[in-house]
Short mmCIF file of C-alpha atoms in Angstrom, two decimals:
data_model
loop_
_atom_site.label_atom_id
_atom_site.label_comp_id
_atom_site.label_asym_id
_atom_site.label_seq_id
_atom_site.Cartn_x
_atom_site.Cartn_y
_atom_site.Cartn_z
CA MET A 1 212.82 57.19 175.15
CA SER A 2 213.53 56.92 178.89
CA VAL A 3 213.26 58.87 182.10
CA ASP A 4 215.61 58.55 185.08
CA PHE A 5 213.13 58.17 187.92
CA SER A 6 215.86 58.21 190.56
CA LYS A 7 217.29 61.60 189.56
CA ASN A 8 216.94 64.32 192.18
CA ALA A 9 215.19 67.52 191.14
CA THR A 10 216.87 70.92 191.34
CA GLU A 11 214.74 73.69 192.77
CA ARG A 12 214.32 77.10 191.14
CA PRO A 13 212.59 79.31 193.74
CA GLU A 14 212.63 82.55 191.74
CA PRO A 15 210.04 82.97 188.95
CA CYS A 16 211.39 82.44 185.43
CA ASN A 17 209.63 83.38 182.22
CA ALA A 18 208.64 80.54 179.91
CA GLU A 19 208.82 80.71 176.12
CA VAL A 20 205.26 80.69 174.79
CA VAL A 21 204.47 79.19 171.39
CA GLY A 22 200.91 79.81 170.25
CA SER A 23 198.28 82.01 171.89
CA ILE A 24 197.13 81.51 175.48
CA PRO A 25 193.49 82.54 176.03
CA ASP A 26 193.14 85.93 177.73
CA TRP A 27 190.78 84.53 180.36
CA LEU A 28 193.32 81.99 181.66
CA GLN A 29 194.68 83.88 184.67
CA GLY A 30 196.00 82.13 187.76
CA THR A 31 198.55 79.72 189.16
CA LEU A 32 198.73 75.98 188.74
CA VAL A 33 200.57 74.27 191.62
CA ARG A 34 201.77 70.68 191.26
CA ASN A 35 203.08 68.43 193.99
CA GLY A 36 204.95 65.15 193.70
CA PRO A 37 208.13 63.27 194.65
CA GLY A 38 211.35 65.02 193.62
CA LEU A 39 214.20 63.94 195.92
CA PHE A 40 215.05 60.23 195.91
CA SER A 41 218.48 59.98 197.53
CA VAL A 42 220.21 61.68 200.45
CA GLY A 43 223.90 61.09 201.00
CA GLU A 44 224.55 57.38 200.51
CA THR A 45 220.92 56.36 201.11
CA SER A 46 218.06 56.09 198.60
CA TYR A 47 214.33 55.48 198.71
CA ASP A 48 213.13 52.05 197.65
CA HIS A 49 209.85 53.29 196.20
CA TRP A 50 209.27 56.20 193.84
CA CYS A 51 206.24 57.44 195.80
CA ASP A 52 208.43 57.89 198.89
CA GLY A 53 210.51 60.68 197.34
CA MET A 54 210.43 64.01 199.15
CA SER A 55 207.84 66.55 198.06
CA PHE A 56 208.77 68.89 195.21
CA LEU A 57 206.41 71.78 194.39
CA ASN A 58 206.12 73.36 190.95
CA SER A 59 204.02 76.38 190.03
CA PHE A 60 203.02 77.69 186.61
CA SER A 61 201.53 81.20 186.68
CA PHE A 62 199.40 82.38 183.76
CA LYS A 63 198.91 86.11 183.26
CA ASN A 64 198.10 88.11 180.14
CA GLY A 65 199.19 85.36 177.78
CA LYS A 66 202.52 84.77 179.57
CA VAL A 67 203.73 81.95 181.83
CA THR A 68 206.25 81.96 184.68
CA HIS A 69 207.57 78.89 186.49
CA ARG A 70 209.17 78.32 189.87
CA SER A 71 209.88 75.30 192.08
CA ARG A 72 210.83 74.46 195.67
CA PHE A 73 211.23 71.45 197.89
CA LEU A 74 208.70 71.28 200.71
CA ARG A 75 210.66 72.04 203.89
CA SER A 76 208.89 69.41 205.98
CA ASP A 77 210.31 68.09 209.24
CA THR A 78 211.13 64.95 207.25
CA TYR A 79 213.12 66.95 204.70
CA ASN A 80 214.96 68.92 207.39
CA SER A 81 215.83 65.79 209.41
CA ASN A 82 217.12 63.94 206.36
CA MET A 83 219.19 66.89 205.20
CA ALA A 84 220.69 67.46 208.67
CA ALA A 85 221.73 63.79 208.94
CA ASN A 86 222.77 63.59 205.26
CA ARG A 87 220.89 60.30 205.07
CA ILE A 88 217.28 59.11 205.06
CA VAL A 89 216.26 58.89 208.73
CA VAL A 90 212.44 59.12 208.45
CA SER A 91 210.58 56.06 207.21
CA GLU A 92 208.06 56.22 204.36
CA MET A 93 205.44 53.73 203.24
CA GLY A 94 207.74 51.81 200.91
CA THR A 95 211.09 52.56 202.59
CA MET A 96 211.99 51.71 206.17
CA ALA A 97 214.75 53.94 207.52
CA TYR A 98 217.25 52.49 209.97
CA PRO A 99 219.67 54.45 212.19
CA ASP A 100 223.29 54.96 211.34
CA PRO A 101 225.21 51.89 212.59
CA SER A 102 227.44 54.22 214.60
CA LYS A 103 224.53 55.37 216.78
CA ASN A 104 224.35 54.07 220.37
CA PHE A 105 221.90 51.58 221.82
CA ILE A 106 219.60 54.19 223.41
CA PHE A 107 219.14 55.99 220.08
CA LYS A 108 218.36 52.69 218.35
CA ALA A 109 215.88 51.74 221.07
CA ILE A 110 214.02 55.05 220.70
CA THR A 111 213.93 54.55 216.93
CA PHE A 112 212.43 51.09 217.43
CA LEU A 113 209.68 52.42 219.74
CA ASN A 114 208.84 55.21 217.28
CA HIS A 115 208.23 52.58 214.61
CA THR A 116 206.18 50.26 216.83
CA VAL A 117 203.59 53.01 217.35
CA PRO A 118 204.60 55.05 214.31
CA ASP A 119 204.62 58.81 214.17
CA PHE A 120 204.12 59.13 210.44
CA THR A 121 206.05 61.29 208.04
CA ASP A 122 205.01 64.83 207.15
CA ASN A 123 206.51 64.42 203.67
CA ALA A 124 203.31 65.68 202.03
CA ALA A 125 204.08 64.72 198.42
CA SER A 126 200.62 63.78 197.24
CA ASN A 127 198.36 66.73 196.63
CA ILE A 128 197.48 70.35 197.30
CA ILE A 129 194.21 70.96 199.16
CA LYS A 130 192.39 74.06 200.35
CA TYR A 131 190.84 74.45 203.80
CA GLY A 132 189.28 77.87 204.41
CA ASN A 133 191.64 80.45 202.93
CA ASP A 134 194.72 78.29 203.36
CA TYR A 135 196.49 75.85 201.03
CA TYR A 136 198.20 72.70 202.24
CA ALA A 137 200.52 70.07 200.82
CA THR A 138 199.16 66.69 201.84
CA SER A 139 199.81 62.98 201.65
CA GLU A 140 197.66 60.36 203.41
CA THR A 141 199.01 60.61 206.95
CA ASN A 142 197.68 62.76 209.81
CA TYR A 143 200.07 65.61 208.91
CA ILE A 144 199.58 68.38 206.36
CA ARG A 145 201.87 71.35 205.65
CA LYS A 146 200.58 74.84 204.97
CA ILE A 147 202.26 76.52 202.00
CA ASP A 148 202.30 79.91 200.35
CA PRO A 149 200.79 79.05 196.94
CA PHE A 150 202.60 81.88 195.20
CA THR A 151 206.15 81.68 196.61
CA LEU A 152 205.86 77.93 197.46
CA GLU A 153 207.40 78.57 200.86
CA THR A 154 206.64 76.03 203.59
CA GLN A 155 204.69 77.30 206.59
CA ASP A 156 202.89 75.64 209.52
CA LYS A 157 202.74 71.93 210.24
CA VAL A 158 199.18 70.83 211.08
CA ASP A 159 198.24 67.57 212.83
CA TYR A 160 194.71 66.34 212.11
CA MET A 161 194.78 64.43 215.40
CA LYS A 162 194.56 67.68 217.35
CA PHE A 163 191.08 68.09 215.86
CA LEU A 164 189.97 64.54 214.95
CA PRO A 165 191.14 61.06 216.04
CA VAL A 166 192.36 60.10 212.56
CA ASN A 167 195.68 58.41 211.77
CA LEU A 168 195.21 58.33 208.00
CA VAL A 169 193.34 60.85 205.82
CA SER A 170 192.46 60.92 202.13
CA SER A 171 194.41 63.46 200.10
CA HIS A 172 191.43 63.96 197.76
CA PRO A 173 188.68 65.90 199.51
CA HIS A 174 185.57 67.21 197.78
CA TYR A 175 184.26 70.79 197.66
CA ASP A 176 180.64 71.84 197.34
CA ARG A 177 179.23 74.98 195.69
CA GLU A 178 179.32 76.90 198.99
CA GLY A 179 182.98 76.11 199.60
CA ASN A 180 182.47 73.48 202.30
CA VAL A 181 185.07 70.72 202.23
CA TYR A 182 184.35 67.01 202.77
CA ASN A 183 186.91 64.33 203.60
CA VAL A 184 187.40 60.94 205.25
CA GLY A 185 189.99 59.55 207.64
CA THR A 186 190.72 56.27 209.42
CA SER A 187 190.80 56.08 213.20
CA ILE A 188 192.90 53.10 214.27
CA ALA A 189 191.94 51.33 217.52
CA GLU A 190 190.64 54.52 219.14
CA LYS A 191 188.78 53.39 222.28
CA GLY A 192 189.11 49.84 221.02
CA LYS A 193 187.44 50.58 217.69
CA THR A 194 188.78 51.07 214.19
CA LYS A 195 186.50 53.20 212.06
CA TYR A 196 186.20 55.56 209.12
CA ILE A 197 185.34 59.15 210.06
CA PHE A 198 183.64 61.37 207.50
CA PHE A 199 183.95 65.05 208.23
CA GLN A 200 183.11 68.50 206.91
CA ILE A 201 185.11 71.70 207.16
CA PRO A 202 182.65 74.62 206.83
CA ALA A 203 183.35 77.48 204.44
CA LYS A 204 182.34 80.21 206.92
CA ASP A 205 184.49 81.85 209.58
CA LYS A 206 187.44 82.06 207.20
CA ASN A 207 189.46 84.15 209.66
CA THR A 208 189.57 81.15 212.01
CA PRO A 209 191.85 78.16 211.28
CA ALA A 210 189.59 75.90 209.25
CA LEU A 211 190.14 72.66 211.16
CA LYS A 212 188.94 74.27 214.39
CA LYS A 213 185.46 74.28 212.86
CA VAL A 214 185.54 70.65 211.70
CA LYS A 215 182.27 68.72 211.99
CA VAL A 216 181.96 64.94 212.06
CA ILE A 217 179.27 63.84 209.61
CA CYS A 218 179.29 60.20 210.66
CA THR A 219 181.49 57.24 211.54
CA VAL A 220 181.42 53.81 209.90
CA PRO A 221 182.98 50.81 211.71
CA CYS A 222 185.64 48.99 209.72
CA HIS A 223 184.50 45.59 208.46
CA SER A 224 187.72 44.16 209.97
CA LEU A 225 188.73 45.60 213.35
CA LEU A 226 192.51 45.48 212.88
CA SER A 227 192.57 45.58 209.08
CA PRO A 228 191.03 48.80 207.78
CA SER A 229 190.56 49.17 204.04
CA TYR A 230 192.94 51.29 202.04
CA TYR A 231 191.32 54.11 200.05
CA HIS A 232 192.74 56.92 197.99
CA SER A 233 189.57 58.86 197.21
CA PHE A 234 185.78 58.70 197.57
CA GLY A 235 182.69 59.88 195.72
CA MET A 236 180.16 62.62 196.42
CA THR A 237 176.85 63.77 194.94
CA GLU A 238 174.57 66.60 196.00
CA ASN A 239 173.02 64.47 198.75
CA TYR A 240 175.32 61.49 199.30
CA ILE A 241 178.87 60.42 200.12
CA ILE A 242 179.96 57.16 198.49
CA PHE A 243 182.72 55.14 200.15
CA ILE A 244 184.20 51.93 198.76
CA GLU A 245 185.45 49.56 201.46
CA GLN A 246 187.59 47.31 199.31
CA PRO A 247 189.42 44.08 200.26
CA PHE A 248 192.79 45.85 200.04
CA LYS A 249 193.68 46.17 203.71
CA LEU A 250 196.32 47.42 206.10
CA ASP A 251 197.23 44.88 208.80
CA ILE A 252 197.76 46.98 211.95
CA LEU A 253 199.49 44.23 213.94
CA LYS A 254 201.97 43.52 211.16
CA MET A 255 202.57 47.23 210.79
CA ALA A 256 203.52 47.50 214.47
CA THR A 257 206.21 44.83 214.03
CA ALA A 258 207.41 45.79 210.53
CA TYR A 259 210.52 47.64 211.74
CA MET A 260 211.61 44.71 213.91
CA ARG A 261 211.03 42.28 211.04
CA GLY A 262 213.07 44.39 208.62
CA VAL A 263 210.23 45.09 206.17
CA ASN A 264 208.48 48.26 205.04
CA TRP A 265 204.95 49.30 205.98
CA ALA A 266 203.68 48.75 202.43
CA SER A 267 204.34 45.03 202.89
CA CYS A 268 201.68 45.08 205.62
CA MET A 269 199.00 45.79 203.04
CA LYS A 270 197.27 42.77 201.56
CA PHE A 271 194.66 42.19 198.89
CA PHE A 272 192.00 39.53 199.51
CA PRO A 273 190.64 38.61 196.06
CA GLU A 274 188.19 36.08 197.54
CA GLU A 275 186.35 38.80 199.50
CA ASN A 276 183.60 41.10 198.26
CA THR A 277 183.77 44.88 198.14
CA LEU A 278 181.29 46.91 200.21
CA ILE A 279 179.90 50.20 198.93
CA HIS A 280 178.63 52.55 201.62
CA LEU A 281 176.07 55.23 200.77
CA ILE A 282 175.81 58.00 203.38
CA GLU A 283 173.36 60.90 203.52
CA LYS A 284 175.36 64.13 203.74
CA LYS A 285 172.77 66.09 205.71
CA THR A 286 171.85 63.48 208.33
CA GLY A 287 175.01 61.37 208.43
CA LYS A 288 172.87 58.23 208.22
CA LYS A 289 173.85 55.25 206.12
CA VAL A 290 171.34 54.20 203.51
CA GLU A 291 169.75 50.96 204.76
CA MET A 292 170.37 49.11 201.51
CA LYS A 293 173.62 47.11 201.50
CA TYR A 294 175.59 47.17 198.25
CA HIS A 295 178.14 44.49 197.40
CA THR A 296 180.31 43.79 194.37
CA GLY A 297 183.27 41.56 193.59
CA SER A 298 186.83 42.20 194.71
CA LEU A 299 188.52 45.22 193.13
CA VAL A 300 191.04 47.95 193.87
CA VAL A 301 190.08 51.58 193.29
CA TYR A 302 192.44 54.52 193.63
CA HIS A 303 190.55 57.15 191.66
CA HIS A 304 186.92 58.05 191.55
CA VAL A 305 185.81 59.78 188.35
CA ASN A 306 182.50 61.26 189.47
CA ALA A 307 179.11 60.36 190.97
CA PHE A 308 175.63 61.73 190.38
CA GLU A 309 171.97 61.08 191.15
CA ASP A 310 169.44 60.08 188.51
CA ASP A 311 165.82 59.01 188.99
CA GLY A 312 166.20 57.16 192.28
CA HIS A 313 169.73 55.91 191.58
CA VAL A 314 173.27 56.97 192.46
CA VAL A 315 175.60 56.48 189.50
CA LEU A 316 179.22 55.91 190.53
CA ASP A 317 182.12 56.06 188.05
CA VAL A 318 185.55 54.74 189.12
CA ILE A 319 188.83 53.50 187.67
CA ALA A 320 189.25 49.94 188.94
CA TYR A 321 191.94 47.23 188.97
CA ASN A 322 191.66 43.51 189.55
CA ASP A 323 194.75 43.41 191.78
CA THR A 324 197.34 45.60 193.53
CA SER A 325 200.16 45.26 191.00
CA LEU A 326 200.14 49.00 190.29
CA TYR A 327 201.97 49.93 193.48
CA GLU A 328 204.59 47.25 192.86
CA MET A 329 205.38 48.82 189.48
CA PHE A 330 206.93 51.86 191.17
CA TYR A 331 209.60 50.23 193.26
CA MET A 332 212.88 51.75 192.08
CA SER A 333 214.34 48.35 191.36
CA ARG A 334 211.62 47.79 188.75
CA LEU A 335 211.70 51.29 187.29
CA LYS A 336 215.41 50.96 186.60
CA LYS A 337 214.96 47.70 184.70
CA ASP A 338 212.36 48.27 182.04
CA ILE A 339 209.29 50.36 181.36
CA SER A 340 207.58 47.50 179.54
CA PHE A 341 205.42 46.53 182.49
CA GLN A 342 202.77 44.68 180.54
CA SER A 343 204.88 41.51 180.40
CA ASN A 344 206.05 42.13 183.95
CA GLY A 345 202.74 41.66 185.73
CA TYR A 346 201.09 44.98 184.98
CA THR A 347 197.30 44.77 184.98
CA LYS A 348 195.61 47.59 183.10
CA PRO A 349 192.62 49.29 184.75
CA ASN A 350 189.17 49.83 183.35
CA TYR A 351 186.59 52.58 183.71
CA ARG A 352 183.60 51.07 185.53
CA ARG A 353 180.14 52.50 186.10
CA PHE A 354 178.17 51.22 189.09
CA VAL A 355 174.51 52.07 189.66
CA LEU A 356 173.11 52.03 193.22
CA PRO A 357 169.29 52.08 193.49
CA ILE A 358 168.25 54.08 196.55
CA ARG A 359 164.52 53.31 196.61
CA SER A 360 163.06 50.56 198.79
CA ASP A 361 163.33 46.98 197.56
CA LYS A 362 160.07 45.95 199.20
CA GLY A 363 157.93 44.05 196.73
CA ILE A 364 160.96 43.36 194.52
CA ALA A 365 161.57 39.67 193.89
CA VAL A 366 164.90 38.06 194.76
CA GLY A 367 167.01 37.86 191.59
CA GLU A 368 165.44 40.97 190.02
CA ASN A 369 167.61 43.80 188.67
CA MET A 370 166.62 47.07 190.35
CA VAL A 371 168.47 49.37 187.92
CA LYS A 372 165.94 51.13 185.69
CA LEU A 373 168.24 53.54 183.83
CA ARG A 374 168.22 52.79 180.11
CA TYR A 375 171.61 54.29 179.22
CA THR A 376 173.67 51.76 181.18
CA THR A 377 174.07 47.98 181.36
CA ALA A 378 175.11 48.12 185.04
CA THR A 379 172.97 45.94 187.30
CA ALA A 380 172.00 45.75 190.96
CA VAL A 381 170.36 42.38 191.66
CA LYS A 382 168.44 41.71 194.85
CA GLN A 383 169.97 38.84 196.83
CA LYS A 384 167.74 39.14 199.87
CA GLU A 385 165.86 41.84 201.74
CA GLY A 386 168.05 44.95 201.91
CA LYS A 387 171.01 43.49 200.01
CA LEU A 388 172.01 44.06 196.39
CA THR A 389 174.84 42.59 194.32
CA CYS A 390 176.12 45.20 191.89
CA GLN A 391 177.74 44.53 188.52
CA ALA A 392 179.44 47.45 186.77
CA GLU A 393 179.33 48.44 183.14
CA VAL A 394 182.83 48.79 181.67
CA LEU A 395 182.94 52.03 179.67
CA CYS A 396 186.55 51.72 178.45
CA GLU A 397 189.89 50.14 179.34
CA GLY A 398 193.45 51.32 179.86
CA PHE A 399 192.40 54.78 181.10
CA GLU A 400 193.64 56.41 184.33
CA LEU A 401 194.06 59.71 186.20
CA PRO A 402 190.54 60.88 185.34
CA ARG A 403 189.64 64.57 185.40
CA ILE A 404 186.31 66.22 184.73
CA ASN A 405 185.01 69.77 184.58
CA TYR A 406 184.65 70.15 188.36
CA ASP A 407 181.59 72.34 187.91
CA PHE A 408 179.96 68.98 187.09
CA ASN A 409 181.21 67.24 190.21
CA GLY A 410 178.22 65.45 191.72
CA LYS A 411 176.23 66.04 188.52
CA LYS A 412 175.77 63.97 185.39
CA HIS A 413 178.85 64.44 183.18
CA GLN A 414 179.67 63.47 179.63
CA PHE A 415 183.40 64.09 179.22
CA VAL A 416 186.42 62.76 181.11
CA TYR A 417 190.09 63.60 180.50
CA GLY A 418 192.85 61.19 181.45
CA ASN A 419 195.97 59.22 180.55
CA ILE A 420 196.17 56.17 178.33
CA VAL A 421 197.78 53.24 180.16
CA GLU A 422 196.93 50.38 177.83
CA GLU A 423 200.39 48.80 177.73
CA SER A 424 202.24 50.45 180.58
CA VAL A 425 201.56 52.43 183.71
CA LEU A 426 203.88 55.08 182.24
CA SER A 427 201.65 57.02 179.90
CA THR A 428 202.75 58.62 176.63
CA GLN A 429 199.24 59.75 175.65
CA VAL A 430 196.47 61.86 177.11
CA ALA A 431 192.89 61.54 175.94
CA LYS A 432 189.36 62.93 176.09
CA PHE A 433 186.67 60.27 176.58
CA ASP A 434 182.99 60.73 175.73
CA THR A 435 180.93 58.58 178.11
CA GLU A 436 177.89 58.70 175.82
CA THR A 437 179.42 57.82 172.44
CA LYS A 438 182.34 55.86 174.00
CA LYS A 439 184.66 57.65 171.56
CA MET A 440 188.10 58.90 172.50
CA VAL A 441 190.42 61.55 171.01
CA TYR A 442 194.13 61.64 171.81
CA TRP A 443 197.19 63.86 172.10
CA SER A 444 200.74 62.54 172.00
CA GLU A 445 204.14 63.60 170.74
CA GLU A 446 207.22 61.53 170.12
CA ASN A 447 209.71 61.40 173.00
CA CYS A 448 207.27 63.13 175.38
CA TRP A 449 205.78 62.02 178.70
CA PRO A 450 202.56 63.88 179.60
CA SER A 451 201.20 64.24 183.12
CA GLU A 452 197.52 63.81 183.83
CA PRO A 453 195.42 66.45 182.05
CA VAL A 454 193.67 69.13 184.10
CA PHE A 455 190.51 70.78 182.75
CA VAL A 456 189.91 74.49 183.40
CA PRO A 457 186.45 75.75 182.36
CA ARG A 458 186.09 78.98 180.40
CA PRO A 459 184.10 81.60 182.33
CA ASN A 460 180.48 81.54 181.18
CA GLY A 461 181.30 78.58 178.96
CA GLU A 462 178.63 77.32 176.60
CA SER A 463 179.18 73.60 177.17
CA GLU A 464 180.66 71.10 179.63
CA ASP A 465 183.89 70.88 177.61
CA ASP A 466 184.22 74.61 176.87
CA GLY A 467 187.61 75.39 178.38
CA VAL A 468 191.24 74.34 178.19
CA VAL A 469 193.22 71.32 179.35
CA LEU A 470 196.61 71.85 181.04
CA VAL A 471 199.27 69.15 180.81
CA SER A 472 202.87 69.33 182.02
CA VAL A 473 205.06 67.43 179.57
CA ILE A 474 208.55 65.98 180.02
CA ASN A 475 210.51 66.33 176.79
CA CYS A 476 213.13 63.59 176.42
CA ILE A 477 214.82 65.02 173.33
CA PRO A 478 218.34 66.13 174.36
CA GLY A 479 218.69 69.90 174.36
CA GLN A 480 214.95 70.56 174.29
CA SER A 481 212.99 71.96 177.21
CA SER A 482 209.98 70.47 178.92
CA PHE A 483 206.76 72.45 178.64
CA ILE A 484 203.23 73.15 179.78
CA LEU A 485 200.76 72.18 177.09
CA ILE A 486 197.41 73.90 176.60
CA LEU A 487 194.76 71.97 174.67
CA ASP A 488 191.28 73.04 173.58
CA GLY A 489 188.83 71.18 175.82
CA ARG A 490 186.39 70.61 172.95
CA ASN A 491 188.48 69.37 170.02
CA PHE A 492 191.56 68.42 172.07
CA LYS A 493 193.88 70.24 169.68
CA GLU A 494 196.88 72.24 170.81
CA VAL A 495 196.25 75.91 171.57
CA ALA A 496 199.68 76.81 172.94
CA ARG A 497 202.66 75.51 174.88
CA ALA A 498 205.14 77.21 177.19
CA TYR A 499 208.73 75.92 177.35
CA VAL A 500 209.95 76.32 180.94
CA ASN A 501 213.72 76.02 180.22
CA THR A 502 214.26 73.56 183.05
CA GLU A 503 213.71 69.88 183.73
CA LEU A 504 210.27 68.80 184.86
CA HIS A 505 209.90 65.65 186.90
CA ARG A 506 207.54 62.78 186.37
CA ASP A 507 204.41 63.05 188.47
CA ILE A 508 202.39 59.93 187.85
CA GLY A 509 198.91 60.44 189.09
CA PHE A 510 197.77 58.18 191.79
CA SER A 511 196.70 60.71 194.17
CA PRO A 512 196.43 64.44 194.18
CA GLY A 513 194.57 66.89 192.03
CA THR A 514 192.72 70.13 192.55
CA ILE A 515 192.07 73.34 190.63
CA ALA A 516 190.12 76.32 191.71
CA SER A 517 188.38 77.77 188.72
CA THR A 518 185.06 79.50 188.36
CA HIS A 519 183.71 78.19 191.63
CA SER A 520 185.87 76.19 194.00
CA PRO A 521 188.88 73.89 193.94
CA ILE A 522 188.55 70.87 191.69
CA THR A 523 189.50 67.49 193.01
CA PHE A 524 191.43 65.08 190.80
CA LEU A 525 193.82 62.18 191.26
CA ASP A 526 197.06 62.13 193.62
CA THR A 527 200.58 60.52 194.97
CA ARG A 528 200.95 58.88 198.24
CA SER A 529 201.58 55.36 199.27
CA GLN A 530 199.51 53.95 196.47
CA MET A 531 199.02 56.16 193.53
CA LEU A 532 200.34 59.44 192.66
CA GLN A 533 197.90 61.69 191.38
CA ILE A 534 199.32 65.12 191.42
CA ASP A 535 197.30 68.16 192.41
CA PHE A 536 196.67 71.52 191.05
CA PHE A 537 195.02 74.75 191.99
CA LEU A 538 194.20 77.75 189.90
CA LEU A 539 194.42 79.97 192.91
CA LYS A 540 192.60 82.98 191.53
CA LYS A 541 188.95 82.90 190.68
CA VAL A 542 189.22 82.78 186.93
CA GLN A 543 185.78 84.14 186.24
CA LYS A 544 186.19 87.07 188.61
CA THR A 545 189.58 87.97 187.16
CA TYR A 546 188.26 87.75 183.63
CA GLU A 547 185.23 89.94 184.39
CA GLN A 548 187.43 92.56 186.07
CA GLN A 549 189.69 92.72 183.03
CA SER A 550 186.69 92.90 180.69
CA ASN A 551 185.37 95.88 182.61
#
């Protein structure tokens, strides 16, 4: 079983009916939009890294038990420039683009200057996010592209820097119950300071472009002035934002000279295993950092699972690695060799639970564990006044691309859906994990590659796992179509599948993921410079649609 990761996708912009096998629940009404790399070569040039491929949008519309599919390339400026030149002319994180040798000196000089102070790509191949009433394709640069979520047509280009001084922005925002959006960006050397900016986009005034109403919650100085930490996502509870400043850093000075040195920007990122990881806890309402300082050992986190508050503690669940080998796995040169990454330096992740006590440590002796929750073995040991060293509990291993019922985002959850990556970063199994019993149930099928599972809650559901799980599946059997799989969220058994009669492309999940269901969009994993975690949105309010049909 193999997949050609370098094969360019073919778009199908008109809706096509899928062949449904089984029975799709009547209440499942809406559109699932996925975003990920789909174009890997232009003319005689090719991308060096799989995550650099140009954005390819797929939509799966569910209505009255039927499914239609369509797909389009995102018509970004990057896409248009590459197509016009018939070669890759815009650099990506893992691929440095150089001018055609026939170009004159002035053109080459301008290209050099553009890479010294880079104007980043708008190839938004990581996720789909919602600001106000609008949907955007996003990566982790300062550019996002507005799209029509139904036709998949590309619309306006939006630059965060016209509203906030941020050069890099997470592609995994959070949404609260009122529809407010929370996100974080990195401001590089603005007024001589490099800092993380946490911001909110209010839900009101939906007739006004959302970013015009952006509010800065707070700023946090980077621990290293010219080496900000890389992050792919962050955590949020009802009252707190949780940000992990990990020792996986971007060297700004090296980045400025990367083009001249003939290396890509990804090579300017470095992991410092001898350094500790800082965990910042920020009050959402006041923007103040909690005075307690939380430290843990070196790690690399791409995906947060969830976070919640419990009896004077913040519980933080993440998928963590001990190194940065994951990104290296997706260079095209490695993908073409062998998918058996375990013997090739692949380090499997584990699901870790941290517990951050938020009460005062006055009167607590040095060396005492301040975690008082009985259902976890995680610890937070006082080192000195105002400083705790945190040790996580490992809930399971070889599990990635976590998704929860987003109605439980910021609340205590029991179930998590994800991909099994025990032996390889390329998953052939999806699973449901019970955080209380530590038991796992699986779905797999021979010669099939499933994407990360996306949970959609049933309107007025009776339990946390009352709903369905959507998985796009690549079928490698010659002559057979790929399909969208629908699993029961409770027993994880197949309910239905819809064969789309076209090829689907691999969308590993390191980055994007969002679905709007009964309340607001759900944030999951994504795909940009470090992990692809593709995103989704059920664009219609499922509960409202269901109630209208019932009446």
